[in-house]
Amino acid sequence: MGNTQMNDQCIFMSPEAKIINIKEELGTGAGLRSTSQPIRERISAEICKGNSIIIDLKDIQVMNSSFADEIFAKIISEIGIEKFKSKVKIKNANDLVKKIINFCINSRLQAQ
Amino acid sequence: MGTSNGITQFINKNIQQINPKRILEYGNAELVDNARVHSQADKCFVLGQNYKNRNFIELCITDNGIGIEKSLGDSIEEALKQGVKGINSPGCGNGLYTTSQMILNSRSLNSHLIICSDQKYALVNSKEYTVKPLRNRLWEGTIAILRIGNDIDNSYEQAFNKKNGGLHTPEYLFDGEDDY
């Protein structure tokens, strides 16, 4: 399972790439911090093992800041943006969700 | 009265327009998260009502906790600012700020956010943001009322890329690609 795709950033997905479908995990709601913590822990664990991850945000219309902070910003603040981008692929994020994610990453990095 | 997930189902059942639905889902999650994480309450109530003839939906999230001043260590005015977070908070202090900005940025005449805590209440709508004294307060915790009208547009997205103090949110991810 997974695609192999080479581009200028040399981002590729290994055959062992884990897929986390947020809608299947939590429903289409914006998510709470308490429900996002187990997902963050899974993502962190997979990255520590050297695995790649696909986070599928299909049908997620909106994401609250606590959820985005927990899933994306906290991990990026720990391992850095480049390592995150080399290990994690985000699929099917709509424009609003992308804005929220970037906003939360910026907030956490600014606060460091 | 219901759970946060129950309110999400209520929103999905009663609203078809994408903009009100998004803001209500977002605000519901932010306000419930605040009550869970910061209030130290043993009870949190979530209520929703669809005022069909008046073209808005209203959510009320209330807790019997310690109030904003004690949990934040600061005033309700500070709580609505960007990056102001509670003592020992795991977050970045953006929930109330972004929720209030969504309404402030809109052109809706039928939407507002009211936060009642301690001896004050904050009122945010598309025209103003004010904080006033709360007389005869009978409830010890925090009450948040989120009213979203069907007339709300998608200007709420500016809450996440608005220039603020000279800072503009950079594109850390996505880089203009649909996925990456």
Coordinates of C-alpha atoms in Angstrom, one line a residue:
Chain A
M1 CA 0.0 0.0 0.0
G2 CA 1.3 3.5 -0.8
N3 CA 2.7 5.4 -3.7
T4 CA 6.2 6.1 -4.5
Q5 CA 6.6 9.6 -5.8
M6 CA 9.8 11.5 -6.3
N7 CA 9.8 15.3 -6.7
D8 CA 12.1 18.1 -6.0
Q9 CA 11.7 17.7 -2.3
C10 CA 12.4 14.0 -2.5
I11 CA 9.3 13.2 -0.7
F12 CA 8.4 9.6 -1.0
M13 CA 6.1 7.2 0.7
S14 CA 7.5 3.8 1.6
P15 CA 5.5 0.6 1.1
E16 CA 4.9 0.6 4.8
A17 CA 3.2 4.0 4.9
K18 CA 0.4 4.0 7.4
I19 CA -2.8 5.7 6.5
I20 CA -4.8 7.6 9.2
N21 CA -8.2 8.6 8.0
I22 CA -9.4 11.2 10.4
K23 CA -13.1 10.9 9.5
E24 CA -13.0 7.2 10.2
E25 CA -11.1 7.8 13.4
L26 CA -13.2 10.6 14.8
G27 CA -16.1 11.5 12.5
T28 CA -16.4 14.7 10.6
G29 CA -16.5 17.1 13.6
A30 CA -13.6 19.5 14.3
G31 CA -12.2 17.3 17.0
L32 CA -11.2 17.9 20.6
R33 CA -7.7 17.9 22.0
S34 CA -8.5 14.9 24.1
T35 CA -9.4 12.8 21.1
S36 CA -6.5 14.0 19.1
Q37 CA -3.8 13.0 21.6
P38 CA -3.9 9.3 20.8
I39 CA -3.6 10.1 17.1
R40 CA -0.6 12.3 17.7
E41 CA 1.0 9.6 19.8
R42 CA 0.5 7.1 16.9
I43 CA 2.0 9.5 14.4
S44 CA 5.0 10.2 16.6
A45 CA 5.5 6.5 17.2
E46 CA 5.4 5.7 13.4
I47 CA 7.9 8.5 12.7
C48 CA 10.2 7.2 15.5
K49 CA 10.1 3.8 13.8
G50 CA 11.1 5.4 10.5
N51 CA 7.7 4.8 8.9
S52 CA 5.9 7.2 6.6
I53 CA 2.3 8.3 7.3
I54 CA -0.6 9.5 5.2
I55 CA -3.1 11.7 7.0
D56 CA -6.3 11.7 5.0
L57 CA -8.6 14.6 5.8
K58 CA -11.3 13.7 3.3
D59 CA -14.7 15.1 4.4
I60 CA -13.2 17.1 7.2
Q61 CA -14.8 20.4 6.6
V62 CA -13.3 22.2 9.5
M63 CA -10.7 21.5 12.2
N64 CA -10.4 23.3 15.5
S65 CA -7.2 24.9 16.6
S66 CA -6.6 22.5 19.5
F67 CA -6.9 19.5 17.1
A68 CA -4.6 21.0 14.5
D69 CA -2.1 22.0 17.2
E70 CA -2.1 18.6 18.7
I71 CA -1.8 16.6 15.4
F72 CA 0.5 18.9 13.4
A73 CA 2.0 21.8 15.3
K74 CA 3.3 19.9 18.3
I75 CA 5.0 17.3 16.3
I76 CA 6.5 19.9 14.0
S77 CA 7.8 21.8 16.9
E78 CA 9.5 18.6 18.2
I79 CA 11.0 17.2 15.0
G80 CA 11.1 20.2 12.6
I81 CA 9.2 21.0 9.5
E82 CA 11.5 19.3 7.0
K83 CA 11.5 16.0 8.8
F84 CA 7.7 16.2 9.2
K85 CA 7.3 16.9 5.5
S86 CA 9.6 14.0 4.6
K87 CA 7.6 11.5 6.7
V88 CA 4.0 12.8 6.6
K89 CA 1.7 13.3 3.7
I90 CA -1.5 15.2 4.1
K91 CA -4.3 14.4 1.6
N92 CA -7.6 15.9 0.8
A93 CA -7.4 19.0 3.1
N94 CA -9.7 21.8 2.0
D95 CA -8.5 25.4 1.8
L96 CA -9.9 26.3 5.2
V97 CA -8.3 23.3 6.9
K98 CA -5.0 24.2 5.3
K99 CA -5.2 27.7 6.7
I100 CA -6.1 26.4 10.2
I101 CA -3.2 24.0 10.2
N102 CA -0.7 26.6 9.0
F103 CA -2.0 29.1 11.5
C104 CA -1.6 26.7 14.4
I105 CA 1.9 25.7 13.3
N106 CA 2.9 29.4 13.1
S107 CA 1.4 30.0 16.6
R108 CA 3.3 27.2 18.2
L109 CA 6.6 28.1 16.5
Q110 CA 6.2 31.7 17.4
A111 CA 5.6 30.8 21.0
Q112 CA 8.8 28.8 21.3
Chain B
M1 CA -28.7 19.3 26.2
G2 CA -26.1 17.0 24.9
T3 CA -22.6 16.0 24.3
S4 CA -20.2 17.7 22.0
N5 CA -20.7 14.9 19.5
G6 CA -24.4 15.2 19.9
I7 CA -24.2 18.8 19.1
T8 CA -22.2 18.0 16.0
Q9 CA -24.9 15.7 14.9
F10 CA -27.5 18.4 15.7
I11 CA -25.6 20.9 13.5
N12 CA -25.3 18.5 10.6
K13 CA -29.0 17.6 10.8
N14 CA -30.3 21.2 11.0
I15 CA -27.9 23.2 8.8
Q16 CA -27.3 22.7 5.1
Q17 CA -25.4 25.9 4.4
I18 CA -21.6 25.2 4.5
N19 CA -20.5 28.5 6.2
P20 CA -22.8 28.5 9.3
K21 CA -22.1 24.8 9.6
R22 CA -18.3 25.2 9.6
I23 CA -18.3 28.0 12.2
L24 CA -20.7 26.2 14.5
E25 CA -18.6 23.1 14.4
Y26 CA -15.5 25.0 15.0
G27 CA -16.9 27.1 17.8
N28 CA -18.6 24.2 19.4
A29 CA -15.3 22.3 19.6
E30 CA -13.3 25.3 20.8
L31 CA -15.7 26.2 23.5
V32 CA -16.2 22.7 24.7
D33 CA -12.4 22.1 24.7
N34 CA -12.0 25.3 26.8
A35 CA -14.5 24.0 29.3
R36 CA -12.9 20.6 29.5
V37 CA -9.3 21.8 29.7
H38 CA -9.5 25.0 31.7
S39 CA -12.6 25.2 33.8
Q40 CA -11.9 22.5 36.4
A41 CA -15.6 22.0 36.3
D42 CA -17.3 18.8 37.2
K43 CA -20.2 19.6 34.9
C44 CA -20.4 21.1 31.4
F45 CA -23.7 21.6 29.6
V46 CA -24.0 21.9 25.9
L47 CA -27.3 23.2 24.4
G48 CA -28.4 23.9 20.9
Q49 CA -31.5 25.4 19.4
N50 CA -32.4 26.0 15.8
Y51 CA -34.4 29.2 15.4
K52 CA -35.8 28.5 11.9
N53 CA -38.0 31.5 11.6
R54 CA -35.3 33.8 12.8
N55 CA -32.6 32.3 10.6
F56 CA -30.0 31.4 13.2
I57 CA -28.8 28.6 15.3
E58 CA -27.6 29.2 18.8
L59 CA -25.3 27.0 21.0
C60 CA -24.7 27.5 24.7
I61 CA -21.8 25.9 26.4
T62 CA -21.7 26.4 30.1
D63 CA -19.7 25.0 33.0
N64 CA -19.7 25.2 36.8
G65 CA -16.0 25.8 36.9
I66 CA -13.7 28.4 38.3
G67 CA -14.2 31.1 35.6
I68 CA -11.7 32.7 33.2
E69 CA -9.9 34.9 35.6
K70 CA -8.8 32.1 37.9
S71 CA -8.0 29.6 35.1
L72 CA -6.2 32.1 32.9
G73 CA -4.8 34.3 35.6
D74 CA -6.0 37.3 33.6
S75 CA -9.2 39.1 32.5
I76 CA -11.8 38.1 29.9
E77 CA -10.4 40.8 27.6
E78 CA -7.1 39.0 27.6
A79 CA -8.7 35.7 27.0
L80 CA -10.0 36.8 23.6
K81 CA -6.5 37.9 22.4
Q82 CA -4.3 35.8 20.2
G83 CA -1.8 33.6 22.0
V84 CA -3.2 34.1 25.5
K85 CA -3.4 30.8 27.2
G86 CA -4.3 29.5 30.6
I87 CA -1.9 28.6 33.3
N88 CA -0.3 25.2 32.4
S89 CA -2.4 25.1 29.3
P90 CA -1.4 22.5 26.7
G91 CA -2.5 24.8 23.9
C92 CA -1.4 28.0 22.2
G93 CA -4.3 30.2 23.3
N94 CA -6.0 30.7 19.9
G95 CA -9.5 29.1 20.4
L96 CA -11.4 32.1 21.7
Y97 CA -9.5 34.4 19.6
T98 CA -10.1 32.6 16.3
T99 CA -13.8 32.0 17.1
S100 CA -14.4 35.7 17.9
Q101 CA -12.4 36.7 14.8
M102 CA -14.6 34.6 12.6
I103 CA -17.6 36.6 13.8
L104 CA -15.9 39.9 13.8
N105 CA -14.7 39.4 10.3
S106 CA -18.1 38.5 9.0
R107 CA -20.9 40.7 7.6
S108 CA -23.6 38.8 9.4
L109 CA -26.2 40.8 11.1
N110 CA -27.5 37.7 12.9
S111 CA -24.4 36.3 14.6
H112 CA -22.6 36.9 17.8
L113 CA -20.4 35.4 20.5
I114 CA -21.1 36.2 24.2
I115 CA -18.7 35.0 26.9
C116 CA -19.9 35.5 30.5
S117 CA -17.4 34.9 33.3
D118 CA -16.6 36.3 36.6
Q119 CA -18.1 39.8 36.8
K120 CA -18.0 40.6 33.1
Y121 CA -19.4 39.6 29.7
A122 CA -17.8 40.0 26.3
L123 CA -19.9 40.6 23.2
V124 CA -18.6 40.1 19.7
N125 CA -20.6 40.6 16.6
S126 CA -19.7 41.8 13.1
K127 CA -19.8 45.5 14.2
E128 CA -18.3 45.6 17.6
Y129 CA -16.4 43.9 20.3
T130 CA -17.2 45.1 23.8
V131 CA -16.6 44.0 27.4
K132 CA -19.1 45.2 30.0
P133 CA -19.8 44.5 33.7
L134 CA -22.2 41.7 34.5
R135 CA -24.6 42.7 37.2
N136 CA -26.4 40.2 39.4
R137 CA -24.4 37.3 38.3
L138 CA -25.9 34.1 39.5
W139 CA -23.7 31.5 37.9
E140 CA -20.2 30.8 39.1
G141 CA -18.7 29.2 36.0
T142 CA -18.5 30.4 32.4
I143 CA -21.2 30.7 29.9
A144 CA -20.5 30.9 26.2
I145 CA -23.3 31.6 23.7
L146 CA -22.5 31.2 20.0
R147 CA -25.2 32.4 17.6
I148 CA -24.6 31.9 13.9
G149 CA -27.0 33.3 11.3
N150 CA -27.7 31.8 8.0
D151 CA -26.5 35.1 6.5
I152 CA -22.9 34.4 7.5
D153 CA -20.4 34.3 4.6
N154 CA -17.0 32.8 4.2
S155 CA -15.1 35.8 5.4
Y156 CA -14.4 33.8 8.6
E157 CA -11.5 32.3 6.8
Q158 CA -9.7 35.6 7.3
A159 CA -9.4 34.7 10.9
F160 CA -6.6 32.4 9.9
N161 CA -4.6 34.5 7.5
K162 CA -5.3 37.9 8.7
K163 CA -2.2 40.1 9.2
N164 CA -1.9 40.7 12.9
G165 CA 0.9 42.9 14.3
G166 CA 2.8 42.6 11.0
L167 CA 2.8 38.8 11.1
H168 CA 1.3 36.9 8.2
T169 CA 0.8 33.2 8.5
P170 CA 3.4 31.6 6.2
E171 CA 2.6 28.5 4.2
Y172 CA 4.6 26.0 6.3
L173 CA 2.8 23.1 4.6
F174 CA 1.1 22.6 1.2
D175 CA 3.2 25.2 -0.6
G176 CA 0.4 25.8 -3.0
E177 CA -0.1 22.2 -3.8
D178 CA -3.3 20.4 -3.3
D179 CA -1.6 17.8 -1.3
Y180 CA 2.1 17.3 -0.6

